[in-house]
Coordinates of C-alpha atoms in Angstrom, one line a residue:
X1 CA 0.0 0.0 0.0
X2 CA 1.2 3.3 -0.7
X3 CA 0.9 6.3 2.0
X4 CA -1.8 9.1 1.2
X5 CA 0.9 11.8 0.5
X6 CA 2.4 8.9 -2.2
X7 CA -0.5 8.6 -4.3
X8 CA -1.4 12.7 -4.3
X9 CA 2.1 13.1 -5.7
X10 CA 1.7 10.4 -8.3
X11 CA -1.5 11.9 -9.4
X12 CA 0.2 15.3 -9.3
X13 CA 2.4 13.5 -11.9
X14 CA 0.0 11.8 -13.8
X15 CA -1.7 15.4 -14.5
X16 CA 1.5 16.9 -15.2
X17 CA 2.0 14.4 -18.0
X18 CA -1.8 14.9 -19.3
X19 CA -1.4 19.0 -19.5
X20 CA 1.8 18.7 -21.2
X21 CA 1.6 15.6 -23.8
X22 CA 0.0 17.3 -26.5
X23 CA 3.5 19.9 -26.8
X24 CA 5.7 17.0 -25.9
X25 CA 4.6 14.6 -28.3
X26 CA 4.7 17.7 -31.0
X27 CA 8.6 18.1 -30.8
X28 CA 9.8 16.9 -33.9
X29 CA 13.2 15.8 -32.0
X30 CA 11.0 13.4 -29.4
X31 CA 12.9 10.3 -30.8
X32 CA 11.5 7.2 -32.4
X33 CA 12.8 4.0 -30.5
X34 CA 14.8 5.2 -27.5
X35 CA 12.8 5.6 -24.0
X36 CA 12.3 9.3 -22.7
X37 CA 9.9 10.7 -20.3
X38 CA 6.8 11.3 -21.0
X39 CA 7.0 14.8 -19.2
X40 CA 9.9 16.3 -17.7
X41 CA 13.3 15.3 -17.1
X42 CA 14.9 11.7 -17.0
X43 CA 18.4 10.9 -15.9
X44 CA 19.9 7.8 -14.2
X45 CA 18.3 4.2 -15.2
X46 CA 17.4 2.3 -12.0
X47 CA 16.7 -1.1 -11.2
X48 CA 17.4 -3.2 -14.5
X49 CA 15.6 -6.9 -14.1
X50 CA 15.1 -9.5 -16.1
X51 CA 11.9 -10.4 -13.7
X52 CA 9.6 -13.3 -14.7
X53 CA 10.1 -13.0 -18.6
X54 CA 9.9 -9.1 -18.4
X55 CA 12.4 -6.6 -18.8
X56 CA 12.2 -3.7 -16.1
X57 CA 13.5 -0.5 -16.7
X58 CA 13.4 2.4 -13.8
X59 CA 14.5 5.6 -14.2
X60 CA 14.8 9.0 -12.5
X61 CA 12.0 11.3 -13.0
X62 CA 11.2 15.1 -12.5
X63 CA 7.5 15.6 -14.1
X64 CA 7.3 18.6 -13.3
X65 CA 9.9 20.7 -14.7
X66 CA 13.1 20.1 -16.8
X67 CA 15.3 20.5 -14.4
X68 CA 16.3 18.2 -11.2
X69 CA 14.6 18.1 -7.9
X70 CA 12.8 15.4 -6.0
X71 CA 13.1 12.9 -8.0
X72 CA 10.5 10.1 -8.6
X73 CA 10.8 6.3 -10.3
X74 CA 9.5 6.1 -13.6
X75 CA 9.1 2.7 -15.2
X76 CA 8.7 0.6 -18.6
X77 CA 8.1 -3.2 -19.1
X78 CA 9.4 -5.1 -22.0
X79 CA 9.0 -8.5 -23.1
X80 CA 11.9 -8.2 -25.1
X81 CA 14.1 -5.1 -24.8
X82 CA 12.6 -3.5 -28.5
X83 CA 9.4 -2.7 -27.2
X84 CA 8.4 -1.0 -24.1
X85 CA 5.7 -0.1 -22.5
X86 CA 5.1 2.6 -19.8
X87 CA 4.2 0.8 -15.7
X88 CA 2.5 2.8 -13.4
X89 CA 5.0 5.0 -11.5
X90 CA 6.8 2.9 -8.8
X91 CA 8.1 5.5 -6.3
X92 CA 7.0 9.1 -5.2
X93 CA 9.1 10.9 -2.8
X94 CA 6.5 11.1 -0.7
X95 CA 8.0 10.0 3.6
X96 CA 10.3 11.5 5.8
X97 CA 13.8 9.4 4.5
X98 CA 13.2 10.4 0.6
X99 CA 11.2 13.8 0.9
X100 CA 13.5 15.2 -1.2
X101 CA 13.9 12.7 -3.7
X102 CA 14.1 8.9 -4.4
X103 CA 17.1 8.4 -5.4
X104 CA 19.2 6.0 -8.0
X105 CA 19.2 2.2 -7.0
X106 CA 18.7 -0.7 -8.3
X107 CA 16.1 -3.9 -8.3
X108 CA 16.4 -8.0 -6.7
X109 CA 14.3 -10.7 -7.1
X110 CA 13.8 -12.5 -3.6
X111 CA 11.1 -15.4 -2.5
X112 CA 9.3 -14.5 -5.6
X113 CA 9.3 -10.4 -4.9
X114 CA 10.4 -7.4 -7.0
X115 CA 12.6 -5.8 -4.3
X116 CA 13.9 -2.1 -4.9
X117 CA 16.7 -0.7 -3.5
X118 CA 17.0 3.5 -3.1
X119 CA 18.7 6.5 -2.0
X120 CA 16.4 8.5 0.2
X121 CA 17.3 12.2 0.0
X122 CA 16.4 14.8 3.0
X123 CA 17.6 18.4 3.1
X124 CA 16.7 20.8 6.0
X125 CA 15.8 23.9 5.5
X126 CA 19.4 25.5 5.2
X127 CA 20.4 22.6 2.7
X128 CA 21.9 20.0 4.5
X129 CA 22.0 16.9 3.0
X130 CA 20.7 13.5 5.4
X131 CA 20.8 10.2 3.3
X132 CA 19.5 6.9 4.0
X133 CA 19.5 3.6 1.8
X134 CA 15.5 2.1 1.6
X135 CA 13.5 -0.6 0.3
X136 CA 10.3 -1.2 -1.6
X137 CA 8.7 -4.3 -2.3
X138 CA 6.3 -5.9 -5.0
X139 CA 4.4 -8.9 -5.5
X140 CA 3.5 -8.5 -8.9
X141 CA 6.6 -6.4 -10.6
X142 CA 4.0 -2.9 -10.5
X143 CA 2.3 -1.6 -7.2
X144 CA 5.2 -1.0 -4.9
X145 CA 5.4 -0.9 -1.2
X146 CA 8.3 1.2 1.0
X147 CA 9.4 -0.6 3.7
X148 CA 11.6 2.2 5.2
X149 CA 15.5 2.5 5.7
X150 CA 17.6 -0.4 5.9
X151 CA 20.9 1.5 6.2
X152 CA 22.1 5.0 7.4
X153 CA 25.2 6.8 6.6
X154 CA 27.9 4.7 8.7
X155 CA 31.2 7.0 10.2
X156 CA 33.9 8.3 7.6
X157 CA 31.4 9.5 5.0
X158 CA 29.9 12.5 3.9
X159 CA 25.9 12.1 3.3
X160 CA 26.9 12.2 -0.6
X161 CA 26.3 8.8 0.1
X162 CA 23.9 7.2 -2.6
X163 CA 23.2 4.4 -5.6
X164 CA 22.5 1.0 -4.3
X165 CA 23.3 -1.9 -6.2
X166 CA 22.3 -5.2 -4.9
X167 CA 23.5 -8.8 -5.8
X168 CA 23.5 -12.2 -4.5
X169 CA 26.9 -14.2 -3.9
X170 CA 26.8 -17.5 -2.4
X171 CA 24.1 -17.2 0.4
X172 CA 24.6 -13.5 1.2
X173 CA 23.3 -10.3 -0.5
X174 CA 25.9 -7.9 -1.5
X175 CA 25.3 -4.1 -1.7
X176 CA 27.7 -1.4 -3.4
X177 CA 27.4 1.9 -3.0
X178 CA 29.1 5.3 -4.3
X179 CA 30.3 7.5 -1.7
X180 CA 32.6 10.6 -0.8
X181 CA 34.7 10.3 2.1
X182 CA 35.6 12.8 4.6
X183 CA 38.9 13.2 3.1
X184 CA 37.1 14.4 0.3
X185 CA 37.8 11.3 -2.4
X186 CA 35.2 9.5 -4.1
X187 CA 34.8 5.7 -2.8
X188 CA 32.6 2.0 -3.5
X189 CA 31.6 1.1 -0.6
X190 CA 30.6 -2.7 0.2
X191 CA 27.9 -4.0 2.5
X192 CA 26.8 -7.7 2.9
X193 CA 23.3 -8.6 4.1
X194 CA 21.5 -12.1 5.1
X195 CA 18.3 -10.5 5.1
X196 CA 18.0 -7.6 2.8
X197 CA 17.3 -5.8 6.0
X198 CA 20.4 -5.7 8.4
X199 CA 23.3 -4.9 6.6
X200 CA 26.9 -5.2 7.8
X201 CA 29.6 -2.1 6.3
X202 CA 32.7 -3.9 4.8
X203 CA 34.4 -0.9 4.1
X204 CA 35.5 0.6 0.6
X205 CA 37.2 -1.8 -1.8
X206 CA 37.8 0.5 -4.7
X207 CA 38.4 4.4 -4.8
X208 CA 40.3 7.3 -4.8
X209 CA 43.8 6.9 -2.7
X210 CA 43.3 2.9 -2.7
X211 CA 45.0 0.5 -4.4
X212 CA 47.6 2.6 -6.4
X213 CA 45.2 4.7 -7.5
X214 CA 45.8 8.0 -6.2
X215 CA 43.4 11.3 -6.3
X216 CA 40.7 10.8 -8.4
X217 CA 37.8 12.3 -8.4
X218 CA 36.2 13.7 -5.2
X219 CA 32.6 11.7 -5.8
X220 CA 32.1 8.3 -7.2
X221 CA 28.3 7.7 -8.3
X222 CA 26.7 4.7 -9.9
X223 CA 28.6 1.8 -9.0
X224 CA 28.0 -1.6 -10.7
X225 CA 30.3 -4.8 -9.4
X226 CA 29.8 -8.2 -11.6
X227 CA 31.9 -11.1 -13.0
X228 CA 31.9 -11.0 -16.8
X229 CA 34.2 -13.7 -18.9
X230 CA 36.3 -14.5 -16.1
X231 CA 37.0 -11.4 -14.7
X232 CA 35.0 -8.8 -12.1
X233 CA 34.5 -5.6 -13.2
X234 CA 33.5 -2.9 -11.5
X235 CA 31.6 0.4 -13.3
X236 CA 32.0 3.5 -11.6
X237 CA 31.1 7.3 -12.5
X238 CA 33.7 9.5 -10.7
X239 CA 32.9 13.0 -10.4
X240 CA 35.8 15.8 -10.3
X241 CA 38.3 14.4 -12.8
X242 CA 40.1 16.7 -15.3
X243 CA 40.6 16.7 -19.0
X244 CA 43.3 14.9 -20.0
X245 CA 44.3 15.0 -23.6
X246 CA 41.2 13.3 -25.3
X247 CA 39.9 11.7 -22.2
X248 CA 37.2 13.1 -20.0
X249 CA 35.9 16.0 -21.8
X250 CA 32.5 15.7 -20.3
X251 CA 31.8 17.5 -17.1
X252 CA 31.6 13.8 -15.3
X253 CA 32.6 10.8 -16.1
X254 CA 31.7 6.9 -16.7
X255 CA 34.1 4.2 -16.8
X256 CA 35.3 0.9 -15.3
X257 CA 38.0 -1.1 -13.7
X258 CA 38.9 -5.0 -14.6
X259 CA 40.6 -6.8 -11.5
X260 CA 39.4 -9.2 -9.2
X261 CA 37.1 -9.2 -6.4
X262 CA 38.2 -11.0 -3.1
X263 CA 34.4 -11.8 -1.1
X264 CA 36.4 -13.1 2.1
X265 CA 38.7 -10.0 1.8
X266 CA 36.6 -7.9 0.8
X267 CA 39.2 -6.0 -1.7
X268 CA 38.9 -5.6 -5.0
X269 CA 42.5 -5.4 -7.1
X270 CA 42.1 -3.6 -10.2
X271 CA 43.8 -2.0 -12.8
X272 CA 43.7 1.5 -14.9
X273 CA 40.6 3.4 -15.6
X274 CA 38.7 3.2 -18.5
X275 CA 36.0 5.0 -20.3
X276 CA 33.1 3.3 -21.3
X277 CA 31.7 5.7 -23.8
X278 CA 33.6 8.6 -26.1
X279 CA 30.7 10.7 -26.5
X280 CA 28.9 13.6 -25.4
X281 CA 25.9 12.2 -23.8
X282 CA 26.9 8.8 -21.5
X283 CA 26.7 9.0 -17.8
X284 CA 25.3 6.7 -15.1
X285 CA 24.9 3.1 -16.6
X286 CA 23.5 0.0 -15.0
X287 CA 23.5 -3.6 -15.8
X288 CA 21.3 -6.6 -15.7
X289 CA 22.1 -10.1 -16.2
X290 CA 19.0 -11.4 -18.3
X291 CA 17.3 -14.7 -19.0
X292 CA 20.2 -15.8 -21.6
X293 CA 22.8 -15.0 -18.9
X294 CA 24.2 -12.1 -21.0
X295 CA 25.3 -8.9 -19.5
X296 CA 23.4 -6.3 -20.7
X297 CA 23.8 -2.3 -19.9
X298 CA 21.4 1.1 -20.4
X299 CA 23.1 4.3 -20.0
X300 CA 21.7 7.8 -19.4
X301 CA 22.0 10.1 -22.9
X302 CA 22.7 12.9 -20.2
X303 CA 25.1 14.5 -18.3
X304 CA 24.3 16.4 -14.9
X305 CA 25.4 19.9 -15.1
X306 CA 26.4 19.9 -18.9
X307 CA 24.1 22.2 -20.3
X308 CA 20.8 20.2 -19.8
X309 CA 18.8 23.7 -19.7
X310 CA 19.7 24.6 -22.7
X311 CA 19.0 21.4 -25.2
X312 CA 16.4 22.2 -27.7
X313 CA 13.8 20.1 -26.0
X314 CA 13.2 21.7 -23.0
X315 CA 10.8 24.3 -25.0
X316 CA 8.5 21.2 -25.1
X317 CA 8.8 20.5 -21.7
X318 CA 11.0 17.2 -22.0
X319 CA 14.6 16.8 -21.9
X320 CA 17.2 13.8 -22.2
X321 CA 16.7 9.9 -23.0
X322 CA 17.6 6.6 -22.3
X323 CA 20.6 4.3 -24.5
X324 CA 19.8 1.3 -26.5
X325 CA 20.3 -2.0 -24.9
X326 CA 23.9 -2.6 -25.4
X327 CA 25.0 -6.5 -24.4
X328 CA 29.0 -6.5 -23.0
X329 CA 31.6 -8.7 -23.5
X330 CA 35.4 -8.7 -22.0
X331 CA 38.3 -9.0 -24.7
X332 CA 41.4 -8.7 -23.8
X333 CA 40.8 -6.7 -20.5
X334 CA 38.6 -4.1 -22.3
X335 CA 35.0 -3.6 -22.4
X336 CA 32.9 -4.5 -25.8
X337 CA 30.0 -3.3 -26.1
X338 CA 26.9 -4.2 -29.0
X339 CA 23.5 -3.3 -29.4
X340 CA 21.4 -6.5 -28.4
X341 CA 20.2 -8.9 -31.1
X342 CA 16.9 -8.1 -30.3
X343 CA 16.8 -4.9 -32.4
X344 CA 17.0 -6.3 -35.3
X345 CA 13.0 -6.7 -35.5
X346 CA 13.1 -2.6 -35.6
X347 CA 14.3 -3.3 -39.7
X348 CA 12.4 -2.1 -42.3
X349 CA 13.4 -1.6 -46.2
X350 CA 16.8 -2.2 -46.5
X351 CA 19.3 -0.8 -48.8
X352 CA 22.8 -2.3 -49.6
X353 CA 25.5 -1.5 -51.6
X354 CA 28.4 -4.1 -51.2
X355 CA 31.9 -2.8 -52.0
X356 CA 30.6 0.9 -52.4
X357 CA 33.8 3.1 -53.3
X358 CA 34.5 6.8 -52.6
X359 CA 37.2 8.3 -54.4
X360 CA 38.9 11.9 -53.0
X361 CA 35.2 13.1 -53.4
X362 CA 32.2 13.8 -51.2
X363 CA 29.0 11.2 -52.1
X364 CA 25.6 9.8 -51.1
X365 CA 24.1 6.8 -52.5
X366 CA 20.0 6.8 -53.0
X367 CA 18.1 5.4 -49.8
X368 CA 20.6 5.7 -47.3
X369 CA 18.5 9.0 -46.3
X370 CA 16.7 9.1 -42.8
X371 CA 16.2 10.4 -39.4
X372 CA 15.7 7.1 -38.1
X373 CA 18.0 4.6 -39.4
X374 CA 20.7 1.7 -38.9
X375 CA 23.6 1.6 -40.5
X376 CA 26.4 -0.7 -40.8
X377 CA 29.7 -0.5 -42.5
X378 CA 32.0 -3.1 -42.9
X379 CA 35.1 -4.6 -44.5
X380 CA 36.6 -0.7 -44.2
X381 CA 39.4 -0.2 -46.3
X382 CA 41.2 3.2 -46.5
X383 CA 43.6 4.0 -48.6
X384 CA 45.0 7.6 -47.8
X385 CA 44.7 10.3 -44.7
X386 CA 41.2 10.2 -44.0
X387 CA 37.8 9.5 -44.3
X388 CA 34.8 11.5 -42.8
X389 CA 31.0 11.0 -42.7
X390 CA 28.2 13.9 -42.2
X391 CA 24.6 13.0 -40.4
X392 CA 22.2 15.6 -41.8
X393 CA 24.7 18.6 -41.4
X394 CA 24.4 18.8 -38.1
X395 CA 27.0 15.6 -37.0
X396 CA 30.2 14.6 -38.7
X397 CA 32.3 11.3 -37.8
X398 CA 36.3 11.9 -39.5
X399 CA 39.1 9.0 -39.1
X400 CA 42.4 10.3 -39.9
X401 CA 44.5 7.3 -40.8
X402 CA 47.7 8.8 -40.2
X403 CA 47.2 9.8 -36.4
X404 CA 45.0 6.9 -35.8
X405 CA 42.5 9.0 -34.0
X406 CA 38.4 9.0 -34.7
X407 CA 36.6 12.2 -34.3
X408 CA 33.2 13.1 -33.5
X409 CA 31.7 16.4 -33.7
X410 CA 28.5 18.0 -33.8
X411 CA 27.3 21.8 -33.7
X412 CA 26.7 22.6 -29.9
X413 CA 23.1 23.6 -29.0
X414 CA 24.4 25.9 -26.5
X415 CA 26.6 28.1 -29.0
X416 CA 26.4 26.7 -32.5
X417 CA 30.1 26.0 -32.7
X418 CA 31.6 23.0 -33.6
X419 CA 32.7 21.0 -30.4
X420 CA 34.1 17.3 -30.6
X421 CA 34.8 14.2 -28.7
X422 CA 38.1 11.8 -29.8
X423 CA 39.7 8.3 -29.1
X424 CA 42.6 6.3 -30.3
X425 CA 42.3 3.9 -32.8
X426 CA 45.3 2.4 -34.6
X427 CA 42.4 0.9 -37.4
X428 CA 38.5 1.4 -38.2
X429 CA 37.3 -2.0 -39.5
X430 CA 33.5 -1.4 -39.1
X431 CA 31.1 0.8 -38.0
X432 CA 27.7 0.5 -36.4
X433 CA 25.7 3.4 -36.5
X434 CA 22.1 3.8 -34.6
X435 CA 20.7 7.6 -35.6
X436 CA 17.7 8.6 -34.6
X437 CA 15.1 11.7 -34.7
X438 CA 17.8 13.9 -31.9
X439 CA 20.6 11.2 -31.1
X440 CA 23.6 9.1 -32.1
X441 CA 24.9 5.5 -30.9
X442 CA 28.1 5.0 -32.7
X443 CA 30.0 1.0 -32.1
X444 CA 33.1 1.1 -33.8
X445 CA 35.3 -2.2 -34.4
X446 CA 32.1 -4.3 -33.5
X447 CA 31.7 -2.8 -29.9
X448 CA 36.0 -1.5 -29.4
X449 CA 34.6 2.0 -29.1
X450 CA 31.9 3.7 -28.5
X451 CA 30.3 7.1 -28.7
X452 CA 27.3 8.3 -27.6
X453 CA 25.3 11.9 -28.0
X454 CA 22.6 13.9 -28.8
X455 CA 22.3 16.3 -31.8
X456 CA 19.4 18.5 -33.2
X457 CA 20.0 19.1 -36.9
X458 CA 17.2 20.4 -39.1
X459 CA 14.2 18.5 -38.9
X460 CA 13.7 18.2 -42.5
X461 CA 17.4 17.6 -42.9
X462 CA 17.7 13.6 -43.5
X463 CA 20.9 13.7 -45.7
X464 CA 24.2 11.2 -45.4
X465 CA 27.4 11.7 -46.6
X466 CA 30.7 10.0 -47.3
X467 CA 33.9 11.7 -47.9
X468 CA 38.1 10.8 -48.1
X469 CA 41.5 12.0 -49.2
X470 CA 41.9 8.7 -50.6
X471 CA 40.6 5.8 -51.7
X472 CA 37.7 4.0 -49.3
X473 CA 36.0 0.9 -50.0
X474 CA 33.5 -0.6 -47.4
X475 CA 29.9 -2.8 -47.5
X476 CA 27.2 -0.5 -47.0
X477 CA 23.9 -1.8 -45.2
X478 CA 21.2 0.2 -44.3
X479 CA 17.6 -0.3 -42.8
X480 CA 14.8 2.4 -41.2
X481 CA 14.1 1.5 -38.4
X482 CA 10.4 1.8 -36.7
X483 CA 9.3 0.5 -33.6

């Protein structure tokens, strides 16, 4: 049962979404297959299950204005991670631990329950911050019911103290949380539960001054631990890193460690940091593991702090979006990651043109057009300095051969200038592109790299093109894609 103040809030909501969905859904940049809010903005995905042979997806929700505040829990259903369907909203921030907002978490199944996991956030009246870790509970995967705190902040932390993520290990539940210490660096911390109600603090095993690390990063959100081909890996968005050459150009960041994760010890040994995305848009992933026992991971196409006001959407009273589905693999101590087979019943009308050539010229080829389309090119061959592609004049993707490095820019909708993101890459074999009304999902080398943003070119604007200095030959496959 919810309280009475939970249900006024949701019904707040609901209206919010019914005054508003006529100029929401007459944005010509709401996107096509990717989940968005229905009203308002949506940031962190929360609780990804595989529950019962339906997908679960939460996600952080503000109905009633495009910026953040206290933060509900959206939801969406899927039989099959293509096509979703919009759940009654699970959480409200409605009691005295989450007044302020229900906060990122994560979802277990236990004795045949849906059971959330949640940051409660409290702030007095000057501000200060009190955070407590809270569960919910479901017998049918829909209507939730809070059951109240489970932990409070234990000593050495500062109440930016948030972002449960719950497992099961060999008779014990695990949780991780991110955290900031007192010494100011960001932390994962580790607590271990019988119950799901009395948890016992195991102290950090990954963060900033641990393990060889050194200073990074004075907050450490999102935190995802899980074995994956042999290995544990451990996703982590630290917050207060600073540019360094190509990497971390966003305001925060989302990577991962590969090590090994010690339960008796409780230590995790690691090694470098990672990105998991090069884009502009990529920030606070979770993971699942689903009913075929792959490893699958949503992102956030967001980035707190980065502009979010001024992205063309918030004039229709909706900002920011969910990723694809994106499965991951481990090869060779890196990350892969590849949009789920599944999405290949989006595919309408392809086109193909095997062994397409483009010679020191700029080209199209008829029916590669679109707004919302796949596209895959493989067998890449380039035969001088660069090659360069340009989505709808608003997006252009340039390999330069010589330095090894891939480019991706786009015309900023803050200023109109030309920004870009950048990685190594010695050699561009393939490329998998997912563009859609207002975004990009770029997987280069089958899953190496990735990038990730969002772009508003002309609405009417559907054109592709494909340039070198030099000689590139490459299998073109494209399809529209329509869910």
């Amino acid at each position: 049962m919810k309280s009475e103040r939970e249900q006024k809030l949701i019904e707040q909501a609901y209206a919010e979404v019914e005054k508003y969905e006529t100029l929401v859904n007459r944005d010509r940049y709401r996107l096509r297959y990717h989940l968005m809010p229905p009203v308002g903005l949506m940031n962190d995905p929360n609780g990804l299950i595989d529950w019962h042979g339906t997908y679960h997806v939460f996600y952080q929700w503000m109905p009633f204005r495009t910026g953040h505040g206290a933060k509900f829990w959206g939801h969406y259903t899927s039989p099959d991670l293509v096509h979703w369907q919009a759940a009654p909203i699970a959480l409200a921030p409605s009691e005295w631990y989450d007044k302020d907002g229900c906060y990122s978490g994560s979802a277990i199944s236990c004795d045949g329950k849906l059971v959330l996991f949640y940051t409660g956030n409290v702030k007095d009246e000057q501000g200060n911050r009190q955070t407590y870790q809270c569960m919910a509970v479901s017998e049918d995967g829909i209507h939730f019911t809070k059951k109240g705190v489970v932990i409070t902040l234990p000593d050495g932390y500062t109440a930016h103290f948030r972002d449960p993520k719950v497992w099961r290990y060999q008779g014990h539940w695990y949780m991780i949380l991110g955290a900031q210490s007192e010494s100011g660096d960001g932390k994962a911390v580790l607590f271990r539960s019988a119950d799901l109600c009395h948890w016992e603090h195991l102290g950090p095993i990954a963060g900033g001054n641990m393990n060889g690390l050194g200073p990074f990063g004075y907050m450490w959100e999102c935190p995802d631990l899980f074995p994956l081909d042999g290995q544990d890996v451990l996703i982590v968005c630290p917050q207060g890193l600073k540019p360094d050459g190509m990497r971390y150009q966003n305001v925060y960041q989302s990577g991962y460690f590969v090590g090994r994760f010690d339960y008796e010890r409780a230590e995790f040994l690691h090694g470098t940091f990672e990105e998991l995305d090069r884009g502009f848009e990529f920030y606070a992933p979770q993971t699942m593991l689903d009913r075929n026992g792959r490893r699958i991971l949503i992102g956030w196409m967001g980035v707190p702090d980065q502009d979010e006001d001024r992205q063309p959407t918030v004039s229709h009273r909706w900002v920011h979006a969910l990723t694809l589905p994106r499965e991951l693999r481990l090869t060779g101590g890196k990350l892969r990651q590849t949009p789920v087979e599944e999405l290949k019943q989006l595919r309408k009308q392809k086109v193909a043109y095997p062994s397409a050539t483009v010679v020191n010229e700029l080209r199209s080829w008829p029916g590669l057009e679109g707004d919302a389309i796949e596209l895959r090119l493989d067998n890449i061959e380039l035969f001088g300095s660069m090659m360069e592609i340009y989505f709808r004049h608003a997006a252009r993707l340039v390999y330069n051969s010589d330095e090894g490095v891939l480019t991706l820019e786009r015309k900023s909708f803050v200023n109109g200038l030309t920004e870009k993101r950048q990685c190594r890459l010695p050699r561009l074999r393939s490329l998998h592109v997912f563009l859609d009304t207002s975004s990009i999902e770029l997987f280069v080398n089958d899953g190496e790299e990735t990038f990730t943003a969002r772009f508003f070119p002309h609405p009417d604007d559907q054109t592709i093109l494909f340039g070198t200095h030099g000689h590139l030959h490459m299998d073109i496959e494209k399809w529209d894609l329509l869910r």
